[in-house]
mmCIF file of C-alpha atoms and ligand atoms in Angstrom:
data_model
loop_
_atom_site.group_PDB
_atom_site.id
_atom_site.type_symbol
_atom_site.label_atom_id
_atom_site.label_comp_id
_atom_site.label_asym_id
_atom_site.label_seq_id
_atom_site.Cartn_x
_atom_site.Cartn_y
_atom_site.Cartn_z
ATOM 1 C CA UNK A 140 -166.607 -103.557 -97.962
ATOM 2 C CA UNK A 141 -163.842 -104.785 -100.086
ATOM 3 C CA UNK A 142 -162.754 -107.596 -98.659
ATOM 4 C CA UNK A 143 -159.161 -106.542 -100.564
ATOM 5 C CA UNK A 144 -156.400 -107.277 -98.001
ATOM 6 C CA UNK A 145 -152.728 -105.448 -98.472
ATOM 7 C CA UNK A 146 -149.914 -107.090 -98.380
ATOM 8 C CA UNK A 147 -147.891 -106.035 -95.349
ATOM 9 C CA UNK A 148 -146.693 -102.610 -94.599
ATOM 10 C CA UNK A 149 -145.319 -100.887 -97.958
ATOM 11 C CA UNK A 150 -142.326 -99.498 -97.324
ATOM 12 C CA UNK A 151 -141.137 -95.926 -98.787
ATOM 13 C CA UNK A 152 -138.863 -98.197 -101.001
ATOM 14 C CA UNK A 153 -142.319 -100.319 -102.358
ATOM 15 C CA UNK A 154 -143.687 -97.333 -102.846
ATOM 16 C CA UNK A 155 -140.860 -95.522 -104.658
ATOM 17 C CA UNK A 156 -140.593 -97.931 -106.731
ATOM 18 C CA UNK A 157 -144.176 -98.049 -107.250
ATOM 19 C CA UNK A 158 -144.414 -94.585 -108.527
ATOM 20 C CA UNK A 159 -141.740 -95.012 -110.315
ATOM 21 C CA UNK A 160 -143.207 -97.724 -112.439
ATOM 22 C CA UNK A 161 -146.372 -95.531 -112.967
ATOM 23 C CA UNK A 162 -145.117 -91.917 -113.494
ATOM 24 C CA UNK A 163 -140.892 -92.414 -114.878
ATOM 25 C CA UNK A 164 -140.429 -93.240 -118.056
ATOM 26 C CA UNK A 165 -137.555 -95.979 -118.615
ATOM 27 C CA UNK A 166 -134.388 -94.181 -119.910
ATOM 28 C CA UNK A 167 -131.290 -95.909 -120.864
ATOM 29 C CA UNK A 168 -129.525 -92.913 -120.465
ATOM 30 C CA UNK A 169 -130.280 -92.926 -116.541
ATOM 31 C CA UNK A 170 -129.647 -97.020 -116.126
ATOM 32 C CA UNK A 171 -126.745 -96.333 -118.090
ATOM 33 C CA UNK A 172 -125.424 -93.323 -115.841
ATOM 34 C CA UNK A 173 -126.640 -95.443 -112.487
ATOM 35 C CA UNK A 174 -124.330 -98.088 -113.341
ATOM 36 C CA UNK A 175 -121.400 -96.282 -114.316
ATOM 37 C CA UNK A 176 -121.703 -94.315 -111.187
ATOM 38 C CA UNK A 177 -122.138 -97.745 -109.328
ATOM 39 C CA UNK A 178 -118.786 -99.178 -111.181
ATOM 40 C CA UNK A 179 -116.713 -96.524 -109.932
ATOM 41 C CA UNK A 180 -117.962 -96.501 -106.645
ATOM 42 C CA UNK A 181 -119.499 -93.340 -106.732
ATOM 43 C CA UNK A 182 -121.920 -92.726 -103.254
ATOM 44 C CA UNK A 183 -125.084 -94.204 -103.748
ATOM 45 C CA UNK A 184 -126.446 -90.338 -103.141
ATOM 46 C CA UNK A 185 -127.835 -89.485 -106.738
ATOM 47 C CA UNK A 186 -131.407 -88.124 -106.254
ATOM 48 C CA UNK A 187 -134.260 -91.140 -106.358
ATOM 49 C CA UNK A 188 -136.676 -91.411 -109.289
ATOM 50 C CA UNK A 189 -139.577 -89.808 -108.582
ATOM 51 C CA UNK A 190 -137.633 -86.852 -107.435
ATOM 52 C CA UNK A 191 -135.713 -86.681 -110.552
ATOM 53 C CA UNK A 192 -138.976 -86.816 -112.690
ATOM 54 C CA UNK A 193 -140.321 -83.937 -110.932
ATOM 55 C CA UNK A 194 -137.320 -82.213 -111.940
ATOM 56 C CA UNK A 195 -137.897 -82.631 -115.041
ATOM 57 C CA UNK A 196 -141.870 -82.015 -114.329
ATOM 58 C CA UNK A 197 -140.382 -78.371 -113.144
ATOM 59 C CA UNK A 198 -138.413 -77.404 -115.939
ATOM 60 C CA UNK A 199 -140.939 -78.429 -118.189
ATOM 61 C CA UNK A 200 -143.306 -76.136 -115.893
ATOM 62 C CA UNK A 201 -140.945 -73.222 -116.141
ATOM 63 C CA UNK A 202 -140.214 -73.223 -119.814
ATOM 64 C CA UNK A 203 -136.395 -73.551 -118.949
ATOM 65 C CA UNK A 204 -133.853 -72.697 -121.395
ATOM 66 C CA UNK A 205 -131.187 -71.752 -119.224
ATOM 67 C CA UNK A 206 -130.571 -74.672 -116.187
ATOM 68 C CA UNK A 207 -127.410 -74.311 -113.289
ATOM 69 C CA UNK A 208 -127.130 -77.367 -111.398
ATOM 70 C CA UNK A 209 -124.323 -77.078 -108.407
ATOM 71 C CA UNK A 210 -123.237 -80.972 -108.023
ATOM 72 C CA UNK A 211 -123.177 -83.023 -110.685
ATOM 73 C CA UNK A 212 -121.903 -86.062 -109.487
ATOM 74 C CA UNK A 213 -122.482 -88.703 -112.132
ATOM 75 C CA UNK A 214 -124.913 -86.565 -114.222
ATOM 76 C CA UNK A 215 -127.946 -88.150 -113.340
ATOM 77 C CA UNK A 216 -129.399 -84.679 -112.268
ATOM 78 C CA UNK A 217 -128.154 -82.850 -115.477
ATOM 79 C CA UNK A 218 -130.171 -85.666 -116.941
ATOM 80 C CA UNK A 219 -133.253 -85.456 -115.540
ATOM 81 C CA UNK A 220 -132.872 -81.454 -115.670
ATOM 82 C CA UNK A 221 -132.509 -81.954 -119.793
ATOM 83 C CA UNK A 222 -135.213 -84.255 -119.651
ATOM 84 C CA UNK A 223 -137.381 -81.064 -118.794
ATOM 85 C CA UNK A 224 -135.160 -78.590 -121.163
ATOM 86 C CA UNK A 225 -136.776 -76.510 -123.704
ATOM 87 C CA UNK A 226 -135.790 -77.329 -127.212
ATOM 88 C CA UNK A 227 -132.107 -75.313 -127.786
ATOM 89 C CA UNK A 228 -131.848 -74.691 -124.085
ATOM 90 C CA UNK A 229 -128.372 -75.634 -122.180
ATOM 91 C CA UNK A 230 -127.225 -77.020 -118.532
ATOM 92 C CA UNK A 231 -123.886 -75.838 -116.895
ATOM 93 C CA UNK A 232 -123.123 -78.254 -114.126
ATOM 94 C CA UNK A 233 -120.464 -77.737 -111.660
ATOM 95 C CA UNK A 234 -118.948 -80.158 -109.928
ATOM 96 C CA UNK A 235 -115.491 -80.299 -107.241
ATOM 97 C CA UNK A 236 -114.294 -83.575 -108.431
ATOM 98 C CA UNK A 237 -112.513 -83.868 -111.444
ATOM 99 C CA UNK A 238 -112.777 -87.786 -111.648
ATOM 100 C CA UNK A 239 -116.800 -87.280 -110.855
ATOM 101 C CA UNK A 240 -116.933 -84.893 -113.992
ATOM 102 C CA UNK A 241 -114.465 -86.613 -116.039
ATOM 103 C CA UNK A 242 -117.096 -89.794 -115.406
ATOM 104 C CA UNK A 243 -120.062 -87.337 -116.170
ATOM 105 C CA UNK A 244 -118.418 -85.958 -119.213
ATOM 106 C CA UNK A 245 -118.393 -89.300 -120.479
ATOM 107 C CA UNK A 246 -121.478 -90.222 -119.745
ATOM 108 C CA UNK A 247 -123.243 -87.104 -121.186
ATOM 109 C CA UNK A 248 -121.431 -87.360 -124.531
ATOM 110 C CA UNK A 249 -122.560 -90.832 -124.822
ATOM 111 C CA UNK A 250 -125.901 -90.088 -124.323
ATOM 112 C CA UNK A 251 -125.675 -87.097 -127.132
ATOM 113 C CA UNK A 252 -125.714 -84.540 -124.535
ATOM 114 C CA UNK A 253 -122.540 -83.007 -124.627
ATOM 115 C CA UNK A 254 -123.919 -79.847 -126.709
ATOM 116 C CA UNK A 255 -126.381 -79.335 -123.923
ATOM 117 C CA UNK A 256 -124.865 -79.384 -120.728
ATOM 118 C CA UNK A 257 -121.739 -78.248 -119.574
ATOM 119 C CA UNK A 258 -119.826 -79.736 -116.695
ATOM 120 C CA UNK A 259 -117.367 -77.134 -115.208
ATOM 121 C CA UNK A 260 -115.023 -79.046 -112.611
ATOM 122 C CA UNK A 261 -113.978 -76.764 -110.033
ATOM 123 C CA UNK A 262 -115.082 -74.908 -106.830
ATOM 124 C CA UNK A 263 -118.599 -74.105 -107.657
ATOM 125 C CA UNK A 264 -117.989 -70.695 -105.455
ATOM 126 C CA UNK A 265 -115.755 -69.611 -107.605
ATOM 127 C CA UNK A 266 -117.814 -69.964 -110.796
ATOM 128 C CA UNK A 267 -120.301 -68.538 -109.554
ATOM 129 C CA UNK A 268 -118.469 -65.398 -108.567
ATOM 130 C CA UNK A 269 -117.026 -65.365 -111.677
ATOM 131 C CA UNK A 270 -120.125 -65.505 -113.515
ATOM 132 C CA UNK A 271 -122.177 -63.052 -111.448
ATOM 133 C CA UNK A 272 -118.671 -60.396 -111.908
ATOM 134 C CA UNK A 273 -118.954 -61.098 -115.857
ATOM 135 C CA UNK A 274 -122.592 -60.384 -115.656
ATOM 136 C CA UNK A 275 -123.997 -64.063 -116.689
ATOM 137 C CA UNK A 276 -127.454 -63.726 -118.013
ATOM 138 C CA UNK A 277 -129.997 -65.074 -115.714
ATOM 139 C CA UNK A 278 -130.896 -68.999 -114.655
ATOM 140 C CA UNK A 279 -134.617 -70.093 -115.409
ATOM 141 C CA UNK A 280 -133.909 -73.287 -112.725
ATOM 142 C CA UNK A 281 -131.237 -73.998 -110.352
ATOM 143 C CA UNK A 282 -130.659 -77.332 -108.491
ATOM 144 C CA UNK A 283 -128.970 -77.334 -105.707
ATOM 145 C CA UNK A 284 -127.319 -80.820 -104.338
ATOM 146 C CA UNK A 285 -123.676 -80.236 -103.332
ATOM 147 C CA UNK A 286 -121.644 -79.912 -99.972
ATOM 148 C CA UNK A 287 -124.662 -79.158 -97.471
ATOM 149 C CA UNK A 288 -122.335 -76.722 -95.424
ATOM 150 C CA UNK A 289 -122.197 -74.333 -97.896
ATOM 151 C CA UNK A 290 -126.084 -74.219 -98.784
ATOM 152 C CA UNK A 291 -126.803 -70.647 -98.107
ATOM 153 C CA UNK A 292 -123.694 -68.995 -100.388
ATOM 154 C CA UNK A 293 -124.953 -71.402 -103.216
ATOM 155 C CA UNK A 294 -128.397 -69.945 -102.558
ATOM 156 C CA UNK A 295 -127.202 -66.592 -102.720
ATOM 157 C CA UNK A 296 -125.150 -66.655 -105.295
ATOM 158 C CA UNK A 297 -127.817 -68.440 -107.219
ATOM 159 C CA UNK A 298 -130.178 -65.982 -106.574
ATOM 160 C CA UNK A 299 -127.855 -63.142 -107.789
ATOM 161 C CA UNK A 300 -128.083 -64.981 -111.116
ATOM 162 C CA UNK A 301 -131.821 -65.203 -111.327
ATOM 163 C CA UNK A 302 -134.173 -63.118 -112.672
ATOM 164 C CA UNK A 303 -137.867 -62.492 -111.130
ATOM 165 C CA UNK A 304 -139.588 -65.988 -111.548
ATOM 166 C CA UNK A 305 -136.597 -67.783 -111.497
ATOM 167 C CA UNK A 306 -137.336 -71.329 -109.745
ATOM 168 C CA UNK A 307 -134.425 -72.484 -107.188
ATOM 169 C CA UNK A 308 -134.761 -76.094 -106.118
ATOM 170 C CA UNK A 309 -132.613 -77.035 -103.140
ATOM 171 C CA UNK A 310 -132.156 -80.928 -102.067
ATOM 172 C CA UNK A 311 -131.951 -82.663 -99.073
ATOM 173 C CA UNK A 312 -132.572 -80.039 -96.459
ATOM 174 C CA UNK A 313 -134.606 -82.431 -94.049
ATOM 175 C CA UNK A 314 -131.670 -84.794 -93.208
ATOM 176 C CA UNK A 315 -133.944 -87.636 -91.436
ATOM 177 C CA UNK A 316 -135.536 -84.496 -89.722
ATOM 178 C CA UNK A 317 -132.748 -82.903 -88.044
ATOM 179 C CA UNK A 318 -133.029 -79.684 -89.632
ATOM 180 C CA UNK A 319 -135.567 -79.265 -86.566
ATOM 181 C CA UNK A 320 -132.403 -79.741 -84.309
ATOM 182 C CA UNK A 321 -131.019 -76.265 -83.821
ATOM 183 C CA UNK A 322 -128.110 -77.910 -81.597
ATOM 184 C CA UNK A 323 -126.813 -80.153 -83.940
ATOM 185 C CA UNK A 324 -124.126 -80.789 -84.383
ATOM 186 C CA UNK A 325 -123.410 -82.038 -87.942
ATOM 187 C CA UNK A 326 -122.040 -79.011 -90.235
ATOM 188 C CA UNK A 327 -123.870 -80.071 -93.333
ATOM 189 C CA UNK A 328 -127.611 -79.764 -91.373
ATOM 190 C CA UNK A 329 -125.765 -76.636 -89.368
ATOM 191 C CA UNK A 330 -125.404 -74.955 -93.197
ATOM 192 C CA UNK A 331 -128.941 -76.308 -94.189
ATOM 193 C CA UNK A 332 -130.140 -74.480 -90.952
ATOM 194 C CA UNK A 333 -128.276 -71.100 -91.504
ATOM 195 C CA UNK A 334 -129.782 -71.510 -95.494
ATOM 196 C CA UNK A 335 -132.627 -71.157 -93.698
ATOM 197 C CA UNK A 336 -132.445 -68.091 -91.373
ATOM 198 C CA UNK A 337 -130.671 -66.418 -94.846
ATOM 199 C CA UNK A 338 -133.854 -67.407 -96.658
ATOM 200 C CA UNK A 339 -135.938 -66.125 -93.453
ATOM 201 C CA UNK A 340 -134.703 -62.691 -94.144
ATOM 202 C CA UNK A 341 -134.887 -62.083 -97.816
ATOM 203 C CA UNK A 342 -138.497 -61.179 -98.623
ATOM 204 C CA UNK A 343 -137.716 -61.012 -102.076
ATOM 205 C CA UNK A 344 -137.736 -65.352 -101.988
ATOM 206 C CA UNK A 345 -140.804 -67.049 -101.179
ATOM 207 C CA UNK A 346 -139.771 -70.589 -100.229
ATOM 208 C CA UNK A 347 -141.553 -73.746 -99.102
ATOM 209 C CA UNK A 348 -140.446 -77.264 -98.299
ATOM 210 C CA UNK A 349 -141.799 -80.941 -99.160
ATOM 211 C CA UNK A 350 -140.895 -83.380 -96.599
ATOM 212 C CA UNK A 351 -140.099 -86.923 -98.628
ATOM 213 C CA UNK A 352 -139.831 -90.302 -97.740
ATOM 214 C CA UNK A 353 -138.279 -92.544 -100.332
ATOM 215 C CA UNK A 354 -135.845 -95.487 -100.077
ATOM 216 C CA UNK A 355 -132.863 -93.274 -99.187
ATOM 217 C CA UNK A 356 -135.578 -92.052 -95.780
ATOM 218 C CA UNK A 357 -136.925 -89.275 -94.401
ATOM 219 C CA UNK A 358 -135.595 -85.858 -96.092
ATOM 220 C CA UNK A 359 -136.819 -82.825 -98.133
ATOM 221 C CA UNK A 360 -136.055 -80.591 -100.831
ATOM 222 C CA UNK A 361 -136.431 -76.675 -101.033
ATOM 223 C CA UNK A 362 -138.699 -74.553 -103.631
ATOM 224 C CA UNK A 363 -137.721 -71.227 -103.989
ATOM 225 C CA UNK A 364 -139.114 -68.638 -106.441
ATOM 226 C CA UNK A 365 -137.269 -65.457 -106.593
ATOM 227 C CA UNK A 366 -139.862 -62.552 -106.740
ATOM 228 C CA UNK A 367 -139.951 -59.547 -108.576
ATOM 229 C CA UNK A 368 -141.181 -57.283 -106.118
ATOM 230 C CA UNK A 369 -140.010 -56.817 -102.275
ATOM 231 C CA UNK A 370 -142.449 -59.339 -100.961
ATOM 232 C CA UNK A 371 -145.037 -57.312 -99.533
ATOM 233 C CA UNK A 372 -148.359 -57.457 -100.627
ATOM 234 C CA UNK A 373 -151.717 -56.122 -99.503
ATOM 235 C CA UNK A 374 -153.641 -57.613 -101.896
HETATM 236 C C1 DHB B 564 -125.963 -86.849 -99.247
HETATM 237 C C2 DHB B 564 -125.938 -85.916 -100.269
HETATM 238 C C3 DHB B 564 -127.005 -85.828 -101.149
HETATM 239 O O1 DHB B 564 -127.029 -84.901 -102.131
HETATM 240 C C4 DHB B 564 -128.095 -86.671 -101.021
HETATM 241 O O2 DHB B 564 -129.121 -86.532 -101.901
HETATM 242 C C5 DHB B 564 -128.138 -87.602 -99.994
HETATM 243 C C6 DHB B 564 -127.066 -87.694 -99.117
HETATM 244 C C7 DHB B 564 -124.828 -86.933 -98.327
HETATM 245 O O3 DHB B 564 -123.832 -86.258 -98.557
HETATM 246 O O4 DHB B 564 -124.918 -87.674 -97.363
HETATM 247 MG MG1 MG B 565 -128.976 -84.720 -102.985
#
């Protein structure tokens, strides 16, 4: 018996930052991004750490060369995402705000990685049906953390520019739990919820959630791999 005894209760934040010291690797592009973001008062929303590593843990899995990210907010994701980026590969980012892309922008071209991702300010929507009309060759990856209420036309159109294999990632689709709440009444866990009855009907998608507890609480993110067959097998 070790007679070893713990500190008091770690909480998720301990232990975020815990992993974090173990498993992310310090990048002054990301402190640099964090504070910017901080200065002009963008929502302290940007994904945590460990998430963000296994971001870049996914691409890296993938072999992505081509990367869409819907919300770019202070380009933290588009970061990570090019962290995990296969040499020559690009990022197009879209993000709503002009001022939160202008303050992206910035940020990327400091960091030298203006030639490698793209931040399109607009109506992601309408991107995206502008680049499935023109016939946009396929995504690799696809992050998804933007306005929750539209979650399930960002999933489709995403998956209209995928190919089979494709990995979508979708964030915070937990919501401290209340995805489980079918009477709830908040629209941005109403469109995580109807994401998910879209998702329950397209057998071409296999999809799985992990359940996370970090400093921000309890929430979740999506993985969705776009199959190349109908999604029945007998095998
Ligand atoms: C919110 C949005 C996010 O993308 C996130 O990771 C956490 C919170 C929000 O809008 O509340
Ligand atoms: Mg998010």
């Amino acid at each position: 018996m070790s007679d070893h005894a713990p500190p008091e209760p770690f909480s998720a934040a301990d232990v975020e930052a815990a992993l974090a010291g173990f498993l992310v690797p310090r990048d002054p592009v990301l402190d640099a991004i964090a504070r910017a973001s901080a200065a002009a008062g963008l929502p302290a929303i940007a994904v945590a750490e460990p998430l963000g590593r296994l971001l870049s843990v996914l691409g890296l899995a993938v072999g992505a060369r081509r990367i869409l990210e819907i919300g770019t907010l202070g380009g933290s994701g588009a970061v990570w995402l090019a962290r995990g980026l296969a040499p020559g590969g690009r990022i197009v980012s879209l993000e709503l705000d002009a001022d939160r892309a202008a303050l992206a922008r910035r940020s990327l071209a400091h960091a030298g990685l203006d030639g490698t991702v793209e931040v399109v300010t607009g109506a992601a929507l309408d991107w995206l049906d502008a680049a499935i009309a023109r016939g946009e060759p396929p995504f690799d990856l696809v992050f998804i953390d933007a306005d929750k209420e539209r979650s399930r036309e960002y999933l489709a159109r995403s998956v209209a520019l995928s190919r089979p294999g494709t990995l979508i990632v979708v964030d915070n689709v937990v919501r401290e739990g209340r995805v489980a709440d079918a009477g709830c009444p908040d629209a941005g866990v109403r469109g995580i919820r109807r994401m998910m009855e879209w998702i329950a009907g397209r057998p071409d998608l296999a999809a799985s959630v992990i359940q996370t507890v970090d400093a921000k609480g309890h929430d979740g993110f999506l993985l969705a791999v776009v199959r190349g067959d109908d999604g029945v097998r007998t095998g």
